[in-house]
PDB file of C-alpha atoms in Angstrom:
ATOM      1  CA  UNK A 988      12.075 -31.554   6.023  1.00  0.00           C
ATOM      2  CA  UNK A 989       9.210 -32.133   3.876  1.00  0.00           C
ATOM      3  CA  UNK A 990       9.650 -29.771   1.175  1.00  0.00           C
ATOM      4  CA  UNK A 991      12.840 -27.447   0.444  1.00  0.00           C
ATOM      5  CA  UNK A 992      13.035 -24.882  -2.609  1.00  0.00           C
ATOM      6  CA  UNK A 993      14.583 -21.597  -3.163  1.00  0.00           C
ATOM      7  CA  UNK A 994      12.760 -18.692  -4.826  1.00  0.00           C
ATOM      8  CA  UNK A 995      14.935 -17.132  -8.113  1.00  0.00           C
ATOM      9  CA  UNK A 996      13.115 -13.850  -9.797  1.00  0.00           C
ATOM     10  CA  UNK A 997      13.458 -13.822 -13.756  1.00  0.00           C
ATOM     11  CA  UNK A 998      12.434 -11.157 -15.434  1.00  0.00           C
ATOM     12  CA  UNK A 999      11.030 -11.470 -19.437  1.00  0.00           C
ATOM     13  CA  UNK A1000       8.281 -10.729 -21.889  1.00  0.00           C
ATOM     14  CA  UNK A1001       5.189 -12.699 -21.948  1.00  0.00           C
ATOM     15  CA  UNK A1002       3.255 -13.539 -25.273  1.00  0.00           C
ATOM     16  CA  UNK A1003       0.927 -15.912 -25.983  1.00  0.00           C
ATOM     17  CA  UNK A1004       1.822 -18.068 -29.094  1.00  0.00           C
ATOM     18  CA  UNK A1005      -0.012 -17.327 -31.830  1.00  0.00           C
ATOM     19  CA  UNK A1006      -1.753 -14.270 -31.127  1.00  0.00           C
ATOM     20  CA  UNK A1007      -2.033 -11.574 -33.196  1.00  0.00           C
ATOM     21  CA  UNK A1008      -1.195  -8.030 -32.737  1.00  0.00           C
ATOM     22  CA  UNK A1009      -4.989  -7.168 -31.808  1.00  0.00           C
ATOM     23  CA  UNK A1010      -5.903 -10.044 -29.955  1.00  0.00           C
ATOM     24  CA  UNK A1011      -4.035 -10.074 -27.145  1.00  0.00           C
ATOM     25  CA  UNK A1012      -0.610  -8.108 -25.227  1.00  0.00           C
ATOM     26  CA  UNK A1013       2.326  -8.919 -23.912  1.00  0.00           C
ATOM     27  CA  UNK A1014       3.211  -8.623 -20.556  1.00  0.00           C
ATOM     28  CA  UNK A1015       6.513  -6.820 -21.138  1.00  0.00           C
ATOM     29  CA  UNK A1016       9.022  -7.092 -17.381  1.00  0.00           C
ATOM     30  CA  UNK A1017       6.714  -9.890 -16.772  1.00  0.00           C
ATOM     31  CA  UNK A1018       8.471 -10.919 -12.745  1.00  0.00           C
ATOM     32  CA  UNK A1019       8.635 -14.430 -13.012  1.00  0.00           C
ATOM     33  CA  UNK A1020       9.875 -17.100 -10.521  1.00  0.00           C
ATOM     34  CA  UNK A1021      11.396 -20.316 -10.993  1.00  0.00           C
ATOM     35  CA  UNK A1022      11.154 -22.800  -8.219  1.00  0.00           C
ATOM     36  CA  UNK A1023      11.348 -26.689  -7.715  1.00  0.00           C
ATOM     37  CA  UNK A1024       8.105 -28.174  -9.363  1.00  0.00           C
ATOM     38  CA  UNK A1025       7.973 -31.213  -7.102  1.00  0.00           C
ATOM     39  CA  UNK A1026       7.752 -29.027  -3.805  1.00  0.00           C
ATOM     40  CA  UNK A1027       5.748 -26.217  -4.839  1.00  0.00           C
ATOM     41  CA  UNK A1028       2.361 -28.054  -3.632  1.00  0.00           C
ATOM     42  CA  UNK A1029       4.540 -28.373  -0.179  1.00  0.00           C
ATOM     43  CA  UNK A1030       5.218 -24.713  -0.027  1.00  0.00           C
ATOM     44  CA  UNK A1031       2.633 -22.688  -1.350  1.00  0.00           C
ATOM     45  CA  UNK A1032      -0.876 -22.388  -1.691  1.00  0.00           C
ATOM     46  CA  UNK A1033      -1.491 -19.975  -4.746  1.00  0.00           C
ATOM     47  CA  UNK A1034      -5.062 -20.916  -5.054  1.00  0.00           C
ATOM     48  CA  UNK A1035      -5.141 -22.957  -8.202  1.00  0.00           C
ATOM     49  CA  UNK A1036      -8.203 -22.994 -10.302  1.00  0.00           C
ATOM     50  CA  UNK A1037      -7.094 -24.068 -13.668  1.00  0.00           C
ATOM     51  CA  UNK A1038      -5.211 -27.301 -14.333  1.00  0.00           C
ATOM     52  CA  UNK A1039      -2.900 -28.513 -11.690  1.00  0.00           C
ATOM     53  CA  UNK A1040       0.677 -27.705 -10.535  1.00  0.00           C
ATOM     54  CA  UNK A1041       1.711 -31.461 -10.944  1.00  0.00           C
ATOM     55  CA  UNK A1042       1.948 -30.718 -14.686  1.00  0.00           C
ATOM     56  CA  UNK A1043       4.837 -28.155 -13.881  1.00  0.00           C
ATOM     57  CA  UNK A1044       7.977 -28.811 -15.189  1.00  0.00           C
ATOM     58  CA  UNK A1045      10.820 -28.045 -17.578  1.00  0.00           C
ATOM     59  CA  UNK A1046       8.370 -27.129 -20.825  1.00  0.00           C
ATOM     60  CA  UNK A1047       5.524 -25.663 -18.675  1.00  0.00           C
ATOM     61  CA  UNK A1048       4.623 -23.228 -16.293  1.00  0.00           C
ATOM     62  CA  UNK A1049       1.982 -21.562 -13.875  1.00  0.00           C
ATOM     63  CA  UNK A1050       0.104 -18.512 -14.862  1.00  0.00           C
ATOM     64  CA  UNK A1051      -1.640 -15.458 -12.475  1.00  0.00           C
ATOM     65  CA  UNK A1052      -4.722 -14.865 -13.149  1.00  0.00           C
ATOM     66  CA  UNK A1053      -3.386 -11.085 -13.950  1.00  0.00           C
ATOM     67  CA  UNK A1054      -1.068 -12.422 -16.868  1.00  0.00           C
ATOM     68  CA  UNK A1055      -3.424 -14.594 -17.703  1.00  0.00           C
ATOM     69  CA  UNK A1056      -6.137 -12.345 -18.107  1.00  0.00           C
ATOM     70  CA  UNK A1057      -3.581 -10.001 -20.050  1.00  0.00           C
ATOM     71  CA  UNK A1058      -2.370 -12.662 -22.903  1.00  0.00           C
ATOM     72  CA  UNK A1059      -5.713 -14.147 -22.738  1.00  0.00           C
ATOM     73  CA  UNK A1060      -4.324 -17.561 -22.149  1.00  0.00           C
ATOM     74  CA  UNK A1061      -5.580 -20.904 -20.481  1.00  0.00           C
ATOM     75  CA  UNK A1062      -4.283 -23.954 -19.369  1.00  0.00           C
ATOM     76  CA  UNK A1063      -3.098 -25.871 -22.359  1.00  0.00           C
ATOM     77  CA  UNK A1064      -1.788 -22.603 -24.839  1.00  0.00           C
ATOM     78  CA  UNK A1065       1.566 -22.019 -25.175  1.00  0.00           C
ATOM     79  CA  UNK A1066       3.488 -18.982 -24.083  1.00  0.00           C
ATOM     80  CA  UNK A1067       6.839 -17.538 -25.522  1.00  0.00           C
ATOM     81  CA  UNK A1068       8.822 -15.868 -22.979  1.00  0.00           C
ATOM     82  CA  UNK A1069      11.274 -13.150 -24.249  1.00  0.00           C
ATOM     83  CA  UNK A1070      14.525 -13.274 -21.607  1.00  0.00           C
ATOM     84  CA  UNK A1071      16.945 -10.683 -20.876  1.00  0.00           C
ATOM     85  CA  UNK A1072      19.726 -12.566 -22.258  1.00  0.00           C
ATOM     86  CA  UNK A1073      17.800 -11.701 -25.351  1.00  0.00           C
ATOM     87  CA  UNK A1074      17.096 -16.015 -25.778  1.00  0.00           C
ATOM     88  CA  UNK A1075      13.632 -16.980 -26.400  1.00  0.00           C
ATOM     89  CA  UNK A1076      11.819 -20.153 -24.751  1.00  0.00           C
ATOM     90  CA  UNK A1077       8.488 -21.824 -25.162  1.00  0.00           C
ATOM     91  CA  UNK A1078       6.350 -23.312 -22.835  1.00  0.00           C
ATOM     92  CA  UNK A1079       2.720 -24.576 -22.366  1.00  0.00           C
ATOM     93  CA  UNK A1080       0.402 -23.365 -19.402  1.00  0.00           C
ATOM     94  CA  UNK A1081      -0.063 -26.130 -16.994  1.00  0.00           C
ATOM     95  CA  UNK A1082      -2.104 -24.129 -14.283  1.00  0.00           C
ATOM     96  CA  UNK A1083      -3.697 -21.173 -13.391  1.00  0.00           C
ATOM     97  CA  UNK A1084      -3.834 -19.499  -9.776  1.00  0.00           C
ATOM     98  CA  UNK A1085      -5.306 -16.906  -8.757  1.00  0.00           C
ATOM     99  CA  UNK A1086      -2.698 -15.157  -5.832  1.00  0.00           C
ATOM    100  CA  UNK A1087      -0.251 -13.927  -7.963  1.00  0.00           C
ATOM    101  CA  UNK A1088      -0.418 -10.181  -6.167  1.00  0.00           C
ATOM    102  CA  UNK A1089       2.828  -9.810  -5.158  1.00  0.00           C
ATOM    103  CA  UNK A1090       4.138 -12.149  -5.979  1.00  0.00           C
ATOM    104  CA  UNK A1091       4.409 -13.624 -10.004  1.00  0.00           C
ATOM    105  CA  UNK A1092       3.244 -13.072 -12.823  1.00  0.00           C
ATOM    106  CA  UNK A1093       4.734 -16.679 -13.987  1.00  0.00           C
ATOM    107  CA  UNK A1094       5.855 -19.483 -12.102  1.00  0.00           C
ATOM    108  CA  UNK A1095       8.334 -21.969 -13.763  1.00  0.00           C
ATOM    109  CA  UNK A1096      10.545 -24.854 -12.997  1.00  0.00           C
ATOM    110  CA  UNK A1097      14.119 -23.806 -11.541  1.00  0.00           C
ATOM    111  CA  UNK A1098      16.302 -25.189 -13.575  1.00  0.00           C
ATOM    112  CA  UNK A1099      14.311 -23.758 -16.890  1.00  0.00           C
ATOM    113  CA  UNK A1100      14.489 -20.818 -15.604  1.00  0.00           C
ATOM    114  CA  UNK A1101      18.176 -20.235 -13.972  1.00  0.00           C
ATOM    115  CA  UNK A1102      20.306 -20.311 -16.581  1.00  0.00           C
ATOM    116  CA  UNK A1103      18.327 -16.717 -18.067  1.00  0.00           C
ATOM    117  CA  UNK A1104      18.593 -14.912 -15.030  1.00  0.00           C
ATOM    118  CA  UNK A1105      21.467 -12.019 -14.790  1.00  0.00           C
ATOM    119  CA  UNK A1106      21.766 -12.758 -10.992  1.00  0.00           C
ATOM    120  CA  UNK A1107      21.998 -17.018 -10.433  1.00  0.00           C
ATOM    121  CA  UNK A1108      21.552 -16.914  -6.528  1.00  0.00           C
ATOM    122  CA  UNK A1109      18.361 -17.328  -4.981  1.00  0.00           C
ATOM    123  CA  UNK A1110      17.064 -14.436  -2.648  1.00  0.00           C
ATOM    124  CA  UNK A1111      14.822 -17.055  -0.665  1.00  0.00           C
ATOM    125  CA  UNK A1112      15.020 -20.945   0.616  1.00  0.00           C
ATOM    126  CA  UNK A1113      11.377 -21.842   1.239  1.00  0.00           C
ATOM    127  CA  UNK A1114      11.584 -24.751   3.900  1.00  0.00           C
ATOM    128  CA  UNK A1115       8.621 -26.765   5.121  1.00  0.00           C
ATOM    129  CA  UNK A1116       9.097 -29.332   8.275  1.00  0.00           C
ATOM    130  CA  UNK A1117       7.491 -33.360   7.991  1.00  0.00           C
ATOM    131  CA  UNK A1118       4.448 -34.047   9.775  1.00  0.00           C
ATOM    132  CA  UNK A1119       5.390 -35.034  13.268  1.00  0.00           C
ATOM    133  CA  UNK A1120       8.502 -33.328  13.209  1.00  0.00           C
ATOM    134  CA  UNK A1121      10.111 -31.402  15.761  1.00  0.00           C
ATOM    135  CA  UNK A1122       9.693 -27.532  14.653  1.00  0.00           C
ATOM    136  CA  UNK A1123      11.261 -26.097  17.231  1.00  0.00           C
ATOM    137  CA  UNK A1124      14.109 -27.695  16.609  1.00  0.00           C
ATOM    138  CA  UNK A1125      14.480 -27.284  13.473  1.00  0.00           C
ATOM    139  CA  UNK A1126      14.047 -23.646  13.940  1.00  0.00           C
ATOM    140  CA  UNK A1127      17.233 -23.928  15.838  1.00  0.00           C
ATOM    141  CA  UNK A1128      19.411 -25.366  13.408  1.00  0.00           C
ATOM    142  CA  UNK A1129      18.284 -23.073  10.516  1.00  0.00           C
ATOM    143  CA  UNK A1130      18.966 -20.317  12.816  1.00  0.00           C
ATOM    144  CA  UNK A1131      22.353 -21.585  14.188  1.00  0.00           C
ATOM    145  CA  UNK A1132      22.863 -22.123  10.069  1.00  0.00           C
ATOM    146  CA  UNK A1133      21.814 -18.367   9.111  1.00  0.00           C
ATOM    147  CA  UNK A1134      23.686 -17.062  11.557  1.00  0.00           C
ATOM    148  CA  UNK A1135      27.260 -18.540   9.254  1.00  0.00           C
ATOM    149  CA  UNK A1136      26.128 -16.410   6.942  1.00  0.00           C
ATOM    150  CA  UNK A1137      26.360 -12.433   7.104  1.00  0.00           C
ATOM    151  CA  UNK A1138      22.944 -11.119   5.781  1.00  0.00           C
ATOM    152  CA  UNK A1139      21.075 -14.539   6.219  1.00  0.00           C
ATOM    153  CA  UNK A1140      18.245 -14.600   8.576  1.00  0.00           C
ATOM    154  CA  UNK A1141      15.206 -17.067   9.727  1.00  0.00           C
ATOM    155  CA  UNK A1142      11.430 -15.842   8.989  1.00  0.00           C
ATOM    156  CA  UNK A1143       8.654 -17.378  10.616  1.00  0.00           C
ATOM    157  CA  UNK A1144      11.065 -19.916  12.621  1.00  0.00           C
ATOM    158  CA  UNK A1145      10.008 -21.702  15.993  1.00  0.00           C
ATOM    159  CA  UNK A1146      11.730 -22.684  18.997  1.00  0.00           C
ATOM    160  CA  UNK A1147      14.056 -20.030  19.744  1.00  0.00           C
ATOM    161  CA  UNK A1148      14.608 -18.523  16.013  1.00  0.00           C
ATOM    162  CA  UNK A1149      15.126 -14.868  15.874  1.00  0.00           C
ATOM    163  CA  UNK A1150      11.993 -12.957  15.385  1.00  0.00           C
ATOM    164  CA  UNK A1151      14.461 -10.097  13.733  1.00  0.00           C
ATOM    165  CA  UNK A1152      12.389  -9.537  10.359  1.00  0.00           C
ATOM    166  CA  UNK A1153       9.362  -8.927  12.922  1.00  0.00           C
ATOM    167  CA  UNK A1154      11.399  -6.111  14.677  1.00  0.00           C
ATOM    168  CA  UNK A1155      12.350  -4.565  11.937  1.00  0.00           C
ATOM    169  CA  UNK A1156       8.704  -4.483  10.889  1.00  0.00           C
ATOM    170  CA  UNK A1157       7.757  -2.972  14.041  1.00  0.00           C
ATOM    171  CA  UNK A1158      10.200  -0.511  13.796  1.00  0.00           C
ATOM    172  CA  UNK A1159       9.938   0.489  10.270  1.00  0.00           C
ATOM    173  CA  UNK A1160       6.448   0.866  11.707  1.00  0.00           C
ATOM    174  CA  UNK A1161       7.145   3.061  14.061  1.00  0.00           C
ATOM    175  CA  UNK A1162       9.232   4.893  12.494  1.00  0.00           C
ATOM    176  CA  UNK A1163       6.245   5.632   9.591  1.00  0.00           C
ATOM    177  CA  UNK A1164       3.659   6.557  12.781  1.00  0.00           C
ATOM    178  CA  UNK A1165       6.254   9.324  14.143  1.00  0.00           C
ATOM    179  CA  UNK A1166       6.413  10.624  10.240  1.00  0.00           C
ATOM    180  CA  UNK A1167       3.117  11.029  10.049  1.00  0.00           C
ATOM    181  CA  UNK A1168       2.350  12.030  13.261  1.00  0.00           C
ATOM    182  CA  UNK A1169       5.357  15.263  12.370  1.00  0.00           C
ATOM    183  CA  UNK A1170       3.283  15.917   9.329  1.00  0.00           C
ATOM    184  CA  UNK A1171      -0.379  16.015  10.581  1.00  0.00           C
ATOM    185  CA  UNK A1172       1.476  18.311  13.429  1.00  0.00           C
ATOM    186  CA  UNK A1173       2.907  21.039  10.905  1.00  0.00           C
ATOM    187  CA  UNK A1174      -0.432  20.482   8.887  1.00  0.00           C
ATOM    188  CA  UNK A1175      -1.949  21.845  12.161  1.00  0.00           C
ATOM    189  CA  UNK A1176       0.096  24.375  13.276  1.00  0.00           C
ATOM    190  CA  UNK A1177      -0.299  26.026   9.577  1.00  0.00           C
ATOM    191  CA  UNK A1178      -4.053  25.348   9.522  1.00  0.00           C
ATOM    192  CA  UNK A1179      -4.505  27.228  13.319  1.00  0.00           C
ATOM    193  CA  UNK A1180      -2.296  29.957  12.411  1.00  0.00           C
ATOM    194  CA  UNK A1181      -3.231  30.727   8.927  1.00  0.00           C
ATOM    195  CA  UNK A1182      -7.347  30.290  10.103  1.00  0.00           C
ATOM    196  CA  UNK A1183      -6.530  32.941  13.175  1.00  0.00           C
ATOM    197  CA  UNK A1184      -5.114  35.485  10.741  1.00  0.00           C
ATOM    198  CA  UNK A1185      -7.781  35.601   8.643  1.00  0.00           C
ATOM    199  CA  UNK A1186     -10.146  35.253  11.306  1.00  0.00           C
ATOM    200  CA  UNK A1187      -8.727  38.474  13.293  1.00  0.00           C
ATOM    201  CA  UNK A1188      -8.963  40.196   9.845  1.00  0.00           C
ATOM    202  CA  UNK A1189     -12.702  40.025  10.252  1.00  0.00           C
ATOM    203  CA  UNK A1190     -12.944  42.424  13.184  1.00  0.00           C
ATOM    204  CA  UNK A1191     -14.499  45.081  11.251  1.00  0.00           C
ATOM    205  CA  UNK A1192     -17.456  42.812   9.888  1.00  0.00           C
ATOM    206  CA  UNK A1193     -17.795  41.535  13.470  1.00  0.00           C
ATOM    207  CA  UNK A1194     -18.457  44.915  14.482  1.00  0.00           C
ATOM    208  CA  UNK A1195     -21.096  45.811  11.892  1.00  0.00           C
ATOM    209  CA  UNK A1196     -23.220  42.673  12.972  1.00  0.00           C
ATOM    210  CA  UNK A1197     -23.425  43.981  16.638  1.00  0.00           C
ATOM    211  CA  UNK A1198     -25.773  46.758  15.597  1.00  0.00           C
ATOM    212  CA  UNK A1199     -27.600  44.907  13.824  1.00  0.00           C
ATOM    213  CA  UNK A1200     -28.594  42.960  16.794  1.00  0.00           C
ATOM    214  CA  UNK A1201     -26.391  39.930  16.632  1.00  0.00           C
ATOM    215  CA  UNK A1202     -25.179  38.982  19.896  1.00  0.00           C
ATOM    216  CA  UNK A1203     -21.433  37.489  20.340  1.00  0.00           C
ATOM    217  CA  UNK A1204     -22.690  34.134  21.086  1.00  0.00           C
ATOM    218  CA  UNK A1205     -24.897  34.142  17.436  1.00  0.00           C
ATOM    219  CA  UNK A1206     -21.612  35.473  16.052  1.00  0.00           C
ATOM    220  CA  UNK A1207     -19.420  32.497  17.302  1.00  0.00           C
ATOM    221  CA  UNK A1208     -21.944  30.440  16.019  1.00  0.00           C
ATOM    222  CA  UNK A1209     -21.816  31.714  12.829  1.00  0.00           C
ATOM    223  CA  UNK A1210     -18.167  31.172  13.006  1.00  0.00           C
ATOM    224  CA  UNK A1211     -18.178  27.822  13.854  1.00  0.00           C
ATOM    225  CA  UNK A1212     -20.379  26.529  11.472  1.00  0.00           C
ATOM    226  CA  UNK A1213     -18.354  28.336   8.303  1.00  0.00           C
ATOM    227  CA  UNK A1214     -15.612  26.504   9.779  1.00  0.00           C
ATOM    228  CA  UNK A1215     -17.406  23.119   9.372  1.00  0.00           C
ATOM    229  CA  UNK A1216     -18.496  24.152   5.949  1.00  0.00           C
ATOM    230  CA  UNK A1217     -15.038  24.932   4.791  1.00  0.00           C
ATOM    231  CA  UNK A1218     -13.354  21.728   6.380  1.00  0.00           C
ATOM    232  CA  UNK A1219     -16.668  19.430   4.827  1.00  0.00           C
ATOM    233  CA  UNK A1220     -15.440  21.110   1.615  1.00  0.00           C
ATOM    234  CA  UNK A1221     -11.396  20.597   2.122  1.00  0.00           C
ATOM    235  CA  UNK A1222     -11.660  16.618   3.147  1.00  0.00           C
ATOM    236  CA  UNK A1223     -14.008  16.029  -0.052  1.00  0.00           C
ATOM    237  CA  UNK A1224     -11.463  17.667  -2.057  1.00  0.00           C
ATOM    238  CA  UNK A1225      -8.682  16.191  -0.260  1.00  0.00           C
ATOM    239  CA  UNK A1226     -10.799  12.471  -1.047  1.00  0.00           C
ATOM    240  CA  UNK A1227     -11.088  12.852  -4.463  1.00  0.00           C
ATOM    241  CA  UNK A1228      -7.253  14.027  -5.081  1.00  0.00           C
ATOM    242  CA  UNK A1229      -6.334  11.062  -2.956  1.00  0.00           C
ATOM    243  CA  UNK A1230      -8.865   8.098  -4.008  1.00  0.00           C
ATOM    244  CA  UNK A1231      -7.529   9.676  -7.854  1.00  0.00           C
ATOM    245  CA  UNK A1232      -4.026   8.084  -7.203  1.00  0.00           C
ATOM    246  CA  UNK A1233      -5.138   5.138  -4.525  1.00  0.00           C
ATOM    247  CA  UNK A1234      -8.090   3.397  -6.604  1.00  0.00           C
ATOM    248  CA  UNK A1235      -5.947   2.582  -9.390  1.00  0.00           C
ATOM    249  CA  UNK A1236      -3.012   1.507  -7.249  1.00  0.00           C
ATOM    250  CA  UNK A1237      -5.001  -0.478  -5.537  1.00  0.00           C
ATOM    251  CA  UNK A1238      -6.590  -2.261  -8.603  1.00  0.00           C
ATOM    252  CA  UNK A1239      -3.039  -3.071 -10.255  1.00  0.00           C
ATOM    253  CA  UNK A1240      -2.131  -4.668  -6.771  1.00  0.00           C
ATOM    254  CA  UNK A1241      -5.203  -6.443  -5.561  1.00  0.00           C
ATOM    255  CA  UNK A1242      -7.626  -6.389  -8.304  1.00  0.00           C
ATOM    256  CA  UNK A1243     -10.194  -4.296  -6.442  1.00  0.00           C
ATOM    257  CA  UNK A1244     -11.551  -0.593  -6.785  1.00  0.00           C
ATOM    258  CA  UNK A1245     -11.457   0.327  -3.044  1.00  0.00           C
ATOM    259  CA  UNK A1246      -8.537   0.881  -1.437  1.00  0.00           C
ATOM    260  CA  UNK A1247      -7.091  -0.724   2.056  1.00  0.00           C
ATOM    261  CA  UNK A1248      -7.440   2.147   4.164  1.00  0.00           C
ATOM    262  CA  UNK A1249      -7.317   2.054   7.785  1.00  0.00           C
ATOM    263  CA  UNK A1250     -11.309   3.019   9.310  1.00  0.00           C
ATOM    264  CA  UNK A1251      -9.847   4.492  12.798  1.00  0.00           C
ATOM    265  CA  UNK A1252      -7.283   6.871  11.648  1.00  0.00           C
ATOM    266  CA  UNK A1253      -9.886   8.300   8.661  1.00  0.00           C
ATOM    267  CA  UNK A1254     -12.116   8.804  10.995  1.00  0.00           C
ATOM    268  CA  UNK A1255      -9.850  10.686  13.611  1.00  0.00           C
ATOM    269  CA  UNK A1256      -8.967  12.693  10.711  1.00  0.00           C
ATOM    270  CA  UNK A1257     -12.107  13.210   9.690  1.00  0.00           C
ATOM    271  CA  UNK A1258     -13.955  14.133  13.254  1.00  0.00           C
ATOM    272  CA  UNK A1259     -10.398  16.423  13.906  1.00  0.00           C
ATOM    273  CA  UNK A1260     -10.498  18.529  10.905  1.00  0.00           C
ATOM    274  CA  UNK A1261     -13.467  20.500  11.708  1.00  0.00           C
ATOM    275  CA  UNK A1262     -13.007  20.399  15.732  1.00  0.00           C
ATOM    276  CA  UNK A1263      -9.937  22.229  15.128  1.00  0.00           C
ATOM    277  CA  UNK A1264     -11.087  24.620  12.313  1.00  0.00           C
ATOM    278  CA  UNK A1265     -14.058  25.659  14.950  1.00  0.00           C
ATOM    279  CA  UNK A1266     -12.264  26.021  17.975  1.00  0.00           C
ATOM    280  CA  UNK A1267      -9.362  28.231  16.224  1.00  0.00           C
ATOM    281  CA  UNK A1268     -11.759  30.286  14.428  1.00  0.00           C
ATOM    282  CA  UNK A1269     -14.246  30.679  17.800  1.00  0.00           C
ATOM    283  CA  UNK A1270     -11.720  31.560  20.291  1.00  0.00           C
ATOM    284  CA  UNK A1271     -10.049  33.933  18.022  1.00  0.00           C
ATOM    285  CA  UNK A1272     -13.558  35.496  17.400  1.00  0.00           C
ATOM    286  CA  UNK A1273     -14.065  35.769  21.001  1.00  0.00           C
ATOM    287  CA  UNK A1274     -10.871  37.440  21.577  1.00  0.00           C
ATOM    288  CA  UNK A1275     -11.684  40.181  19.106  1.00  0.00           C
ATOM    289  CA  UNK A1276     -15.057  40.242  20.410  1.00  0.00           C
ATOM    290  CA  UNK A1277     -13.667  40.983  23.703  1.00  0.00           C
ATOM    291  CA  UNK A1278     -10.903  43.270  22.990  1.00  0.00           C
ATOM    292  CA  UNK A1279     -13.673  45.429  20.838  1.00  0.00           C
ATOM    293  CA  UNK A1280     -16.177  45.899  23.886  1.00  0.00           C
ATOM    294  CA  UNK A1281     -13.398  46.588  26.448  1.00  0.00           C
ATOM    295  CA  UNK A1282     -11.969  49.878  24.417  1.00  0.00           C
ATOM    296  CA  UNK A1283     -13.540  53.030  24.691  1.00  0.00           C
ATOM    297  CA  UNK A1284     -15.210  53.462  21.481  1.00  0.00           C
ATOM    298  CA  UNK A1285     -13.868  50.072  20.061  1.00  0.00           C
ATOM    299  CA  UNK A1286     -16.871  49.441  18.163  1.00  0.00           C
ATOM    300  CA  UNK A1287     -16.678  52.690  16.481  1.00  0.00           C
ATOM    301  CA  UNK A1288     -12.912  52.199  15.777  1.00  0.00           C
ATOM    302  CA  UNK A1289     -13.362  48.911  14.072  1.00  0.00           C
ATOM    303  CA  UNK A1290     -16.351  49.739  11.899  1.00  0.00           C
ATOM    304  CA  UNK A1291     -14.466  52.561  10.967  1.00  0.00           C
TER     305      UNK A1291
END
């Protein structure tokens, strides 16, 4: 092995020393992480871009850009960090990275950092193989180690490791898909009925148009394109309630204004709203159309 460290969260307040009140916050629950400091470089690549991650140790740390941003801090300034324990510790900002999303706000030496946290066990053993070395073998051991302890498993493993975090994925996945798929069903099946009921309850004004020379097909037409209209106005409404919660979700997570969203399924949606608000309104149209033409004096029954 090249490189071994486990991952412990910490959780404290952030402040930059020396700041007043107005000059800069805290970052109070800041989620901080203590590692090794000699194998970090090994194990991650957090896209430093201020000072350098060899100057980690027991009196400094790594900043996000986030927290950085936040306490208006650099490499070199000195941050208190509040702990839960309700102790207080001081250390100076050795580097700056910007891929903190997900995962840190700080990043500090393990043993610094350890004897603060409420929980002293590591959730995560980063491991990185030597050069030359034989990964799939490796893979083996660590799995044929994992598997000695209940709840332990192998991620991203070679050589005959089990891929079990990738079928859990896959069927937490799948699992999502059939949701939604249930939803956008029901969503249907209430659009179609509650669109042919208040379709049908246009017989009368159907009627009327006929003697005014509007033949069914200029009817259905009609029909149609109200039921474009309405669905153009529904998904723009339906946007801006949605993009309301998503854009600033997805600036607290990834720093940018538009969201992740998925082009195909959008689109479906999009092209499927209005194909199924024109067919349901059409064909129920047509059937009332019908149904008035075939009755002896239907057309006189329904205007009446």
């Amino acid at each position: 092995m090249a490189a071994v460290s486990g991952r412990l969260p910490v959780s404290g307040e952030l402040r930059r020393a020396g700041a007043g009140d107005g000059e800069a916050r805290s970052v109070s629950g800041g989620r901080l992480v203590a590692m090794r400091a000699d194998a970090v470089g090994w194990l991650l690549d957090l896209g430093v871009h201020a000072g350098s991650l060899d100057g980690l140790g027991g009196t400094s740390l790594a900043l996000g850009d986030g927290a950085a941003r936040d306490l208006g801090a650099g490499v070199g300034d000195e941050i208190h960090v509040a702990w839960d324990d309700g102790t207080r510790s001081t250390f100076r900002v050795a580097a700056v990275h910007s891929r903190d999303r997900g995962f840190a706000d700080a990043l500090l030496q393990g043993t610094a950092a350890a004897r603060h946290a409420a929980d002293p066990l590591e959730d995560t053993v980063l491991v990185r193989t030597a050069p030359g070395a034989d990964r799939g073998g490796a893979g083996r051991r660590l799995a044929a180690l994992a598997a000695e302890y209940p709840g332990a498993r192998v991620e991203g493993a070679e050589g005959g490791a089990p891929a079990r975090s990738e079928g859990s994925r896959g069927a937490a996945g799948l699992f999502v898909l059939l949701l939604l798929l249930l939803i956008n069903a029901f969503t249907a099946i209430a659009v179609v009925n509650t669109l042919g009921m208040a379709t049908a309850d246009r017989r009368r004004e159907f009627a009327l148009l006929r003697p005014a020379g509007a033949q069914p097909a200029q009817v259905l037409r009609m029909l149609a394109w109200e039921a474009v209209l309405v669905s153009a106005v529904a998904l723009s409404l339906a946007a801006l309630a949605v993009l309301a919660v998503l854009v600033p979700l997805s600036l607290s997570l990834t720093g940018s204004p538009v969201p992740p969203l998925p082009a195909g399924p959008l689109a479906a949606l999009a092209l499927a709203a209005p194909a199924l608000t024109a067919v349901t309104a059409t064909l129920v149209a047509a059937t009332s159309l019908r149904r008035t033409a075939a009755t002896p004096g239907g057309l006189a029954a329904a205007v009446s």
